[in-house]
Amino acid sequence: MRPLLVAVLALLPALAVGQPLAFGSSSDVMELGSGPLGSGPAPTVVVGGVYGGPAYLPDTWRGAVRADVEAARGRFSLGVGTTVHPAAGGLYDPEADEAYDALRAVRYVRLNPTATSRVYARLGPTERMTLGTGALVRGYRTTTAYDERTLGAEAAVAGRRLTAGAFVDDLRLNGVVGGEASLVTGLRLGPARDLALGLAVVHDLGAPGLTGDSSLTGVEATVRGLLFGDGVLSAAPFVTAGGYLGHGGTVGGGVDLAAEDLNGLRARARAAVFVSSADFVPGYVGPFYTVSNASDRIVVDRTFFDDDADIELAGTPLDSLSGGVDLVLDLGVVAFGSVEVSQHVRRHLGPDDASAYGIRVAGRVVGGPRLAFELQREGFRGLIDLLFRSLGDQNALVLDVGVPVGRAGEVFVRSRYGYRLLDAADGVDELGRFLVERRFEPLVGLRVVLD
């Protein structure tokens, strides 16, 4: 897997021409430099802020001090920031208990693509990684347990016929790595032209071996054609097959619809159907993979706090999944490079509670208001459960709101519903056990824009 990853990364500089790309966090509107490709290099801008206020962390109120800086110049942009939570007993242990915590202050460092150089690279926590059609990897991130996030890297390039991308979720190479490539052949099959062959691979370097219950190595192959496309609107049907070595697999098909430039709007939609064997569910390497996999599991919080109950674990392990059919619908709109609305729905038809849902609403004005709302849910069955069941143990929520006050003031509120890693001090002997964590931080500070 490592030689393959190195080979993909080595190809990137040679392919720097051609069609637009969409990979990982390349179009994240909350990061500077992610605007439309045709807009040219970003103007020089520096945005800095300092904040203070109270913070509710697990079971207690503490103080909170936050500082962050974002800057963009030409094709480069970066964001650095962190929050510490002092109290009478010192700082909050999970955010100040190892040297690696200093690297977690890096939010992103980016080389941004342009209309003439379609090369993208980023250092930072993995946030929005999808490979291929999402059969193996969809919406993967390392920030679900926020204090355990890792510094990773991702890069991609789009050429006239070949596109490629790769990522590592931890530069120490002990986590998840993956890559994808797609080659447009120019062949035709029936009404579909410009057939493209795609390959996506993923491997968990932290899981031993290539086979066995705790290993994870996946391969997905896709054939895609173009029904119509005029540079603005396009429709591309696809068929795909994928699986994890030593586990199960899937076959699927669907159609991608795209509108690349409608007066500043960029929209994408995907409808697909996957038929899977046992030991497989589409998008298994997803938002919850870092806290729910073969070795790491989520603890059901009601059993953790009940001294008379046995500890229960949430979610269904890969090797315990039954076969089923999954209906997938993805919708996404980005407006003017500064506002995004996206939604993912996967309805699992089978005996397991294995459906998934995600929604994101985000937007910002540099130096002005900003909003980021994101909800991810798994471990439910159908629409009724999604709408009327309370948030359970497989849920992650982020709400960041920044509102300017006066010329330089800002009220910044952050709410998180994520996970924290349990240890022996919590009375848990097993490694890799995570508990739901709820945070609320209403902060007030100064925010300055220099350009």
Short mmCIF file of N, CA, C and O in Angstrom, two decimals, residues 34-146:
data_model
loop_
_atom_site.label_atom_id
_atom_site.label_comp_id
_atom_site.label_asym_id
_atom_site.label_seq_id
_atom_site.Cartn_x
_atom_site.Cartn_y
_atom_site.Cartn_z
N SER A 34 -10.34 28.49 -1.08
CA SER A 34 -11.14 27.41 -1.67
C SER A 34 -12.18 27.93 -2.66
O SER A 34 -13.13 27.24 -2.97
N GLY A 35 -12.01 29.16 -3.16
CA GLY A 35 -12.99 29.74 -4.06
C GLY A 35 -12.96 29.13 -5.44
O GLY A 35 -12.21 28.18 -5.72
N PRO A 36 -13.77 29.65 -6.37
CA PRO A 36 -13.84 29.10 -7.73
C PRO A 36 -12.48 29.13 -8.42
O PRO A 36 -11.68 30.05 -8.22
N LEU A 37 -12.21 28.11 -9.25
CA LEU A 37 -10.91 28.00 -9.89
C LEU A 37 -10.63 29.18 -10.80
O LEU A 37 -9.50 29.61 -10.93
N GLY A 38 -11.65 29.71 -11.45
CA GLY A 38 -11.44 30.80 -12.38
C GLY A 38 -11.21 32.15 -11.74
O GLY A 38 -10.99 33.14 -12.43
N SER A 39 -11.26 32.21 -10.41
CA SER A 39 -11.14 33.50 -9.73
C SER A 39 -9.70 33.96 -9.59
O SER A 39 -9.44 35.07 -9.14
N GLY A 40 -8.72 33.12 -9.96
CA GLY A 40 -7.32 33.49 -9.89
C GLY A 40 -6.77 33.37 -8.49
O GLY A 40 -7.46 32.96 -7.55
N PRO A 41 -5.48 33.72 -8.29
CA PRO A 41 -4.88 33.63 -6.97
C PRO A 41 -5.62 34.48 -5.95
O PRO A 41 -6.15 35.54 -6.26
N ALA A 42 -5.64 34.00 -4.72
CA ALA A 42 -6.33 34.72 -3.66
C ALA A 42 -5.57 36.00 -3.30
O ALA A 42 -4.34 36.01 -3.29
N PRO A 43 -6.28 37.09 -3.02
CA PRO A 43 -5.59 38.29 -2.56
C PRO A 43 -4.98 38.05 -1.19
O PRO A 43 -5.42 37.18 -0.43
N THR A 44 -3.96 38.82 -0.87
CA THR A 44 -3.33 38.69 0.43
C THR A 44 -4.28 39.16 1.52
O THR A 44 -4.84 40.26 1.46
N VAL A 45 -4.49 38.34 2.51
CA VAL A 45 -5.37 38.67 3.62
C VAL A 45 -4.90 37.93 4.86
O VAL A 45 -4.41 36.80 4.77
N VAL A 46 -5.02 38.58 6.00
CA VAL A 46 -4.70 37.96 7.29
C VAL A 46 -5.86 38.25 8.23
O VAL A 46 -6.30 39.40 8.37
N VAL A 47 -6.37 37.20 8.85
CA VAL A 47 -7.48 37.33 9.80
C VAL A 47 -7.03 36.70 11.12
O VAL A 47 -6.62 35.54 11.15
N GLY A 48 -7.10 37.46 12.20
CA GLY A 48 -6.69 36.96 13.50
C GLY A 48 -7.72 37.26 14.57
O GLY A 48 -8.43 38.27 14.50
N GLY A 49 -7.82 36.40 15.56
CA GLY A 49 -8.77 36.60 16.64
C GLY A 49 -8.29 36.03 17.95
O GLY A 49 -7.54 35.04 17.97
N VAL A 50 -8.68 36.67 19.05
CA VAL A 50 -8.45 36.16 20.40
C VAL A 50 -9.77 36.24 21.16
O VAL A 50 -10.52 37.20 21.01
N TYR A 51 -10.04 35.22 21.97
CA TYR A 51 -11.34 35.11 22.62
C TYR A 51 -11.16 34.57 24.03
O TYR A 51 -10.17 33.92 24.37
N GLY A 52 -12.17 34.80 24.84
CA GLY A 52 -12.22 34.23 26.17
C GLY A 52 -13.65 34.06 26.61
O GLY A 52 -14.57 34.67 26.06
N GLY A 53 -13.86 33.18 27.58
CA GLY A 53 -15.21 32.96 28.10
C GLY A 53 -15.29 31.64 28.83
O GLY A 53 -14.28 30.97 29.07
N PRO A 54 -16.50 31.23 29.20
CA PRO A 54 -16.69 29.95 29.87
C PRO A 54 -16.79 28.81 28.85
O PRO A 54 -16.99 29.04 27.66
N ALA A 55 -16.65 27.59 29.32
CA ALA A 55 -16.78 26.42 28.46
C ALA A 55 -17.30 25.26 29.29
O ALA A 55 -16.81 25.00 30.39
N TYR A 56 -18.30 24.58 28.73
CA TYR A 56 -18.80 23.37 29.37
C TYR A 56 -18.16 22.17 28.68
O TYR A 56 -18.41 21.91 27.50
N LEU A 57 -17.32 21.48 29.39
CA LEU A 57 -16.73 20.23 28.95
C LEU A 57 -17.36 19.12 29.77
O LEU A 57 -18.22 19.39 30.61
N PRO A 58 -16.99 17.88 29.56
CA PRO A 58 -17.70 16.80 30.25
C PRO A 58 -17.91 17.04 31.74
O PRO A 58 -16.95 17.08 32.53
N ASP A 59 -19.16 17.28 32.10
CA ASP A 59 -19.62 17.33 33.49
C ASP A 59 -19.14 18.53 34.29
O ASP A 59 -19.31 18.55 35.51
N THR A 60 -18.54 19.53 33.67
CA THR A 60 -18.07 20.66 34.46
C THR A 60 -17.88 21.89 33.58
O THR A 60 -17.70 21.80 32.38
N TRP A 61 -17.93 23.07 34.22
CA TRP A 61 -17.63 24.32 33.56
C TRP A 61 -16.18 24.69 33.84
O TRP A 61 -15.68 24.54 34.95
N ARG A 62 -15.50 25.19 32.82
CA ARG A 62 -14.12 25.63 32.93
C ARG A 62 -14.00 26.97 32.21
O ARG A 62 -14.94 27.45 31.58
N GLY A 63 -12.81 27.57 32.26
CA GLY A 63 -12.53 28.73 31.44
C GLY A 63 -12.11 28.31 30.04
O GLY A 63 -11.77 27.14 29.79
N ALA A 64 -12.15 29.24 29.11
CA ALA A 64 -11.72 28.96 27.74
C ALA A 64 -10.98 30.17 27.19
O ALA A 64 -11.45 31.30 27.30
N VAL A 65 -9.81 29.94 26.60
CA VAL A 65 -9.03 30.97 25.94
C VAL A 65 -8.70 30.45 24.55
O VAL A 65 -8.12 29.36 24.40
N ARG A 66 -9.07 31.22 23.53
CA ARG A 66 -8.89 30.78 22.15
C ARG A 66 -8.13 31.83 21.35
O ARG A 66 -8.33 33.04 21.55
N ALA A 67 -7.26 31.37 20.45
CA ALA A 67 -6.56 32.25 19.51
C ALA A 67 -6.48 31.55 18.17
O ALA A 67 -6.26 30.33 18.11
N ASP A 68 -6.69 32.29 17.09
CA ASP A 68 -6.57 31.69 15.77
C ASP A 68 -6.12 32.74 14.76
O ASP A 68 -6.36 33.94 14.93
N VAL A 69 -5.45 32.26 13.71
CA VAL A 69 -4.97 33.12 12.64
C VAL A 69 -5.21 32.39 11.32
O VAL A 69 -4.93 31.18 11.21
N GLU A 70 -5.73 33.09 10.33
CA GLU A 70 -5.84 32.59 8.97
C GLU A 70 -5.17 33.58 8.03
O GLU A 70 -5.23 34.79 8.25
N ALA A 71 -4.55 33.07 6.97
CA ALA A 71 -3.87 33.94 6.02
C ALA A 71 -3.91 33.32 4.64
O ALA A 71 -3.92 32.09 4.50
N ALA A 72 -3.94 34.16 3.62
CA ALA A 72 -3.92 33.69 2.23
C ALA A 72 -3.08 34.66 1.41
O ALA A 72 -3.16 35.88 1.59
N ARG A 73 -2.29 34.08 0.52
CA ARG A 73 -1.51 34.88 -0.42
C ARG A 73 -1.23 34.04 -1.66
O ARG A 73 -0.66 32.95 -1.55
N GLY A 74 -1.66 34.53 -2.80
CA GLY A 74 -1.47 33.76 -4.02
C GLY A 74 -2.19 32.43 -3.94
O GLY A 74 -3.38 32.36 -3.63
N ARG A 75 -1.47 31.34 -4.20
CA ARG A 75 -2.07 30.01 -4.16
C ARG A 75 -2.01 29.36 -2.78
O ARG A 75 -2.52 28.25 -2.61
N PHE A 76 -1.40 30.02 -1.82
CA PHE A 76 -1.20 29.41 -0.51
C PHE A 76 -2.14 30.02 0.53
O PHE A 76 -2.42 31.22 0.50
N SER A 77 -2.60 29.18 1.43
CA SER A 77 -3.42 29.66 2.54
C SER A 77 -3.20 28.74 3.73
O SER A 77 -2.79 27.58 3.58
N LEU A 78 -3.47 29.27 4.92
CA LEU A 78 -3.28 28.48 6.13
C LEU A 78 -4.23 28.97 7.21
O LEU A 78 -4.71 30.10 7.20
N GLY A 79 -4.48 28.07 8.15
CA GLY A 79 -5.26 28.40 9.33
C GLY A 79 -4.66 27.68 10.53
O GLY A 79 -4.42 26.47 10.47
N VAL A 80 -4.39 28.42 11.58
CA VAL A 80 -3.81 27.87 12.81
C VAL A 80 -4.62 28.41 13.97
O VAL A 80 -4.91 29.61 14.03
N GLY A 81 -4.99 27.54 14.89
CA GLY A 81 -5.76 28.01 16.04
C GLY A 81 -5.99 26.90 17.04
O GLY A 81 -5.99 25.72 16.69
N THR A 82 -6.18 27.29 18.28
CA THR A 82 -6.46 26.31 19.32
C THR A 82 -7.17 26.98 20.48
O THR A 82 -7.16 28.20 20.62
N THR A 83 -7.80 26.15 21.29
CA THR A 83 -8.47 26.60 22.51
C THR A 83 -7.95 25.79 23.68
O THR A 83 -7.85 24.56 23.60
N VAL A 84 -7.61 26.46 24.76
CA VAL A 84 -7.22 25.77 25.99
C VAL A 84 -8.26 26.08 27.06
O VAL A 84 -8.93 27.12 27.02
N HIS A 85 -8.39 25.15 28.00
CA HIS A 85 -9.46 25.25 28.99
C HIS A 85 -8.86 25.15 30.39
O HIS A 85 -8.77 24.06 30.97
N PRO A 86 -8.44 26.28 30.94
CA PRO A 86 -7.86 26.27 32.29
C PRO A 86 -8.93 26.18 33.37
O PRO A 86 -10.08 26.60 33.19
N ALA A 87 -8.54 25.62 34.49
CA ALA A 87 -9.39 25.56 35.68
C ALA A 87 -8.47 25.47 36.90
O ALA A 87 -7.23 25.50 36.76
N ALA A 88 -9.05 25.36 38.06
CA ALA A 88 -8.24 25.35 39.28
C ALA A 88 -7.22 24.20 39.27
O ALA A 88 -6.12 24.34 39.81
N GLY A 89 -7.57 23.09 38.65
CA GLY A 89 -6.66 21.95 38.63
C GLY A 89 -5.71 21.93 37.45
O GLY A 89 -4.97 20.95 37.27
N GLY A 90 -5.71 22.99 36.63
CA GLY A 90 -4.83 23.04 35.46
C GLY A 90 -5.62 22.95 34.17
O GLY A 90 -6.85 23.14 34.14
N LEU A 91 -4.94 22.66 33.07
CA LEU A 91 -5.58 22.55 31.77
C LEU A 91 -6.36 21.25 31.65
O LEU A 91 -6.12 20.29 32.41
N TYR A 92 -7.27 21.20 30.73
CA TYR A 92 -8.04 20.00 30.44
C TYR A 92 -7.09 18.93 29.90
O TYR A 92 -6.43 19.12 28.87
N ASP A 93 -7.00 17.79 30.58
CA ASP A 93 -5.97 16.79 30.30
C ASP A 93 -5.91 16.34 28.84
O ASP A 93 -4.82 16.27 28.27
N PRO A 94 -7.03 15.98 28.18
CA PRO A 94 -6.91 15.45 26.82
C PRO A 94 -6.30 16.41 25.81
O PRO A 94 -5.82 15.97 24.78
N GLU A 95 -6.29 17.72 26.10
CA GLU A 95 -5.74 18.66 25.13
C GLU A 95 -4.34 19.13 25.50
O GLU A 95 -3.75 19.96 24.79
N ALA A 96 -3.78 18.60 26.59
CA ALA A 96 -2.45 19.04 27.02
C ALA A 96 -1.70 17.91 27.71
O ALA A 96 -1.03 18.13 28.72
N ASP A 97 -1.80 16.69 27.15
CA ASP A 97 -1.16 15.56 27.80
C ASP A 97 -0.08 14.90 26.95
O ASP A 97 0.47 13.87 27.33
N GLU A 98 0.25 15.47 25.77
CA GLU A 98 1.29 14.90 24.92
C GLU A 98 1.82 15.98 23.99
O GLU A 98 1.14 16.97 23.69
N ALA A 99 3.06 15.77 23.50
CA ALA A 99 3.69 16.76 22.63
C ALA A 99 2.93 16.94 21.33
O ALA A 99 2.92 18.02 20.73
N TYR A 100 2.25 15.89 20.87
CA TYR A 100 1.51 15.94 19.60
C TYR A 100 0.39 16.98 19.64
O TYR A 100 -0.06 17.45 18.59
N ASP A 101 -0.04 17.37 20.85
CA ASP A 101 -1.11 18.37 20.95
C ASP A 101 -0.71 19.68 20.28
O ASP A 101 -1.58 20.43 19.81
N ALA A 102 0.59 20.00 20.23
CA ALA A 102 1.02 21.24 19.58
C ALA A 102 0.71 21.20 18.09
O ALA A 102 0.31 22.22 17.51
N LEU A 103 0.85 20.04 17.43
CA LEU A 103 0.54 19.94 16.01
C LEU A 103 -0.95 20.05 15.74
O LEU A 103 -1.36 20.41 14.62
N ARG A 104 -1.76 19.75 16.72
CA ARG A 104 -3.21 19.83 16.53
C ARG A 104 -3.70 21.26 16.40
O ARG A 104 -4.88 21.48 16.09
N ALA A 105 -2.83 22.23 16.63
CA ALA A 105 -3.20 23.63 16.39
C ALA A 105 -3.29 23.94 14.90
O ALA A 105 -3.89 24.96 14.52
N VAL A 106 -2.70 23.10 14.05
CA VAL A 106 -2.75 23.33 12.60
C VAL A 106 -4.12 22.90 12.09
O VAL A 106 -4.47 21.72 12.13
N ARG A 107 -4.88 23.85 11.59
CA ARG A 107 -6.18 23.55 11.00
C ARG A 107 -6.03 23.16 9.54
O ARG A 107 -6.63 22.21 9.06
N TYR A 108 -5.23 23.94 8.80
CA TYR A 108 -4.97 23.61 7.40
C TYR A 108 -3.80 24.44 6.90
O TYR A 108 -3.56 25.56 7.35
N VAL A 109 -3.05 23.85 5.98
CA VAL A 109 -2.05 24.54 5.17
C VAL A 109 -2.28 24.05 3.75
O VAL A 109 -2.18 22.85 3.49
N ARG A 110 -2.60 24.96 2.82
CA ARG A 110 -3.10 24.56 1.52
C ARG A 110 -2.28 25.14 0.37
O ARG A 110 -1.83 26.28 0.43
N LEU A 111 -2.12 24.33 -0.67
CA LEU A 111 -1.75 24.79 -2.00
C LEU A 111 -3.01 24.66 -2.84
O LEU A 111 -3.50 23.54 -3.07
N ASN A 112 -3.56 25.78 -3.31
CA ASN A 112 -4.87 25.77 -3.93
C ASN A 112 -4.79 25.67 -5.45
O ASN A 112 -3.89 26.25 -6.07
N PRO A 113 -5.72 24.94 -6.07
CA PRO A 113 -5.73 24.84 -7.52
C PRO A 113 -6.19 26.15 -8.16
O PRO A 113 -6.89 26.95 -7.54
N THR A 114 -5.81 26.34 -9.41
CA THR A 114 -6.27 27.48 -10.19
C THR A 114 -6.80 26.96 -11.51
O THR A 114 -6.74 25.76 -11.81
N ALA A 115 -7.30 27.86 -12.35
CA ALA A 115 -7.85 27.46 -13.64
C ALA A 115 -6.78 26.89 -14.56
O ALA A 115 -7.08 26.11 -15.46
N THR A 116 -5.52 27.26 -14.36
CA THR A 116 -4.44 26.78 -15.23
C THR A 116 -3.54 25.76 -14.56
O THR A 116 -2.73 25.13 -15.24
N SER A 117 -3.65 25.58 -13.28
CA SER A 117 -2.84 24.59 -12.56
C SER A 117 -3.75 23.85 -11.59
O SER A 117 -4.00 24.31 -10.48
N ARG A 118 -4.23 22.69 -12.03
CA ARG A 118 -5.22 21.95 -11.25
C ARG A 118 -4.54 21.01 -10.26
O ARG A 118 -4.76 19.80 -10.26
N VAL A 119 -3.65 21.56 -9.46
CA VAL A 119 -2.95 20.79 -8.44
C VAL A 119 -3.38 21.31 -7.07
O VAL A 119 -3.39 22.52 -6.83
N TYR A 120 -3.71 20.40 -6.18
CA TYR A 120 -4.20 20.74 -4.84
C TYR A 120 -3.44 19.90 -3.82
O TYR A 120 -3.20 18.70 -4.02
N ALA A 121 -3.04 20.53 -2.73
CA ALA A 121 -2.40 19.80 -1.62
C ALA A 121 -2.79 20.47 -0.32
O ALA A 121 -3.00 21.69 -0.27
N ARG A 122 -2.87 19.67 0.73
CA ARG A 122 -3.31 20.20 2.03
C ARG A 122 -2.70 19.39 3.16
O ARG A 122 -2.68 18.16 3.10
N LEU A 123 -2.24 20.08 4.19
CA LEU A 123 -1.87 19.49 5.46
C LEU A 123 -2.93 19.90 6.48
O LEU A 123 -3.38 21.04 6.50
N GLY A 124 -3.31 18.97 7.34
CA GLY A 124 -4.30 19.27 8.36
C GLY A 124 -5.09 18.03 8.71
O GLY A 124 -4.94 16.98 8.06
N PRO A 125 -5.94 18.10 9.71
CA PRO A 125 -6.80 16.95 10.03
C PRO A 125 -7.68 16.58 8.84
O PRO A 125 -8.21 17.46 8.16
N THR A 126 -7.80 15.30 8.58
CA THR A 126 -8.69 14.84 7.52
C THR A 126 -10.13 15.14 7.91
O THR A 126 -10.57 14.79 9.01
N GLU A 127 -10.89 15.79 7.02
CA GLU A 127 -12.22 16.24 7.37
C GLU A 127 -13.32 15.69 6.46
O GLU A 127 -14.39 15.34 6.94
N ARG A 128 -13.07 15.58 5.15
CA ARG A 128 -14.19 15.32 4.23
C ARG A 128 -13.74 14.41 3.10
O ARG A 128 -13.88 14.74 1.94
N MET A 129 -13.21 13.26 3.45
CA MET A 129 -12.59 12.41 2.43
C MET A 129 -13.57 11.36 1.91
O MET A 129 -14.13 10.57 2.67
N THR A 130 -13.75 11.39 0.58
CA THR A 130 -14.53 10.38 -0.12
C THR A 130 -13.71 9.89 -1.30
O THR A 130 -13.09 10.70 -2.01
N LEU A 131 -13.67 8.58 -1.51
CA LEU A 131 -12.95 7.99 -2.63
C LEU A 131 -13.93 7.31 -3.57
O LEU A 131 -14.88 6.67 -3.12
N GLY A 132 -13.69 7.44 -4.87
CA GLY A 132 -14.54 6.78 -5.85
C GLY A 132 -15.99 7.18 -5.71
O GLY A 132 -16.34 8.35 -5.58
N THR A 133 -16.86 6.18 -5.70
CA THR A 133 -18.30 6.42 -5.55
C THR A 133 -18.74 6.44 -4.09
O THR A 133 -19.93 6.58 -3.80
N GLY A 134 -17.79 6.29 -3.16
CA GLY A 134 -18.14 6.25 -1.75
C GLY A 134 -18.49 4.86 -1.25
O GLY A 134 -18.94 4.72 -0.11
N ALA A 135 -18.27 3.83 -2.07
CA ALA A 135 -18.59 2.47 -1.63
C ALA A 135 -17.71 2.05 -0.46
O ALA A 135 -18.16 1.33 0.44
N LEU A 136 -16.45 2.50 -0.44
CA LEU A 136 -15.53 2.15 0.64
C LEU A 136 -15.35 3.29 1.62
O LEU A 136 -15.44 3.11 2.83
N VAL A 137 -15.04 4.47 1.09
CA VAL A 137 -14.70 5.63 1.92
C VAL A 137 -15.65 6.77 1.57
O VAL A 137 -15.70 7.21 0.42
N ARG A 138 -16.43 7.24 2.54
CA ARG A 138 -17.32 8.37 2.32
C ARG A 138 -17.38 9.25 3.55
O ARG A 138 -17.75 8.83 4.64
N GLY A 139 -16.96 10.50 3.40
CA GLY A 139 -17.02 11.45 4.50
C GLY A 139 -16.11 11.11 5.66
O GLY A 139 -16.38 11.48 6.80
N TYR A 140 -14.98 10.45 5.38
CA TYR A 140 -14.07 10.05 6.45
C TYR A 140 -13.40 11.27 7.06
O TYR A 140 -13.04 12.22 6.38
N ARG A 141 -13.24 11.25 8.38
CA ARG A 141 -12.60 12.35 9.10
C ARG A 141 -11.92 11.84 10.35
O ARG A 141 -12.26 10.76 10.86
N THR A 142 -10.97 12.62 10.85
CA THR A 142 -10.29 12.26 12.10
C THR A 142 -10.65 13.21 13.23
O THR A 142 -9.99 13.21 14.27
N THR A 143 -11.69 14.02 13.07
CA THR A 143 -12.06 15.02 14.06
C THR A 143 -13.30 14.63 14.87
O THR A 143 -13.77 15.43 15.66
N THR A 144 -13.81 13.42 14.69
CA THR A 144 -15.00 13.01 15.44
C THR A 144 -14.71 12.93 16.93
O THR A 144 -15.54 13.31 17.76
N ALA A 145 -13.53 12.43 17.30
CA ALA A 145 -13.02 12.56 18.67
C ALA A 145 -12.01 13.71 18.61
O ALA A 145 -10.82 13.50 18.28
N TYR A 146 -12.44 14.93 18.89
CA TYR A 146 -11.70 16.12 18.52
C TYR A 146 -10.32 16.19 19.16
O TYR A 146 -9.34 16.60 18.52
#
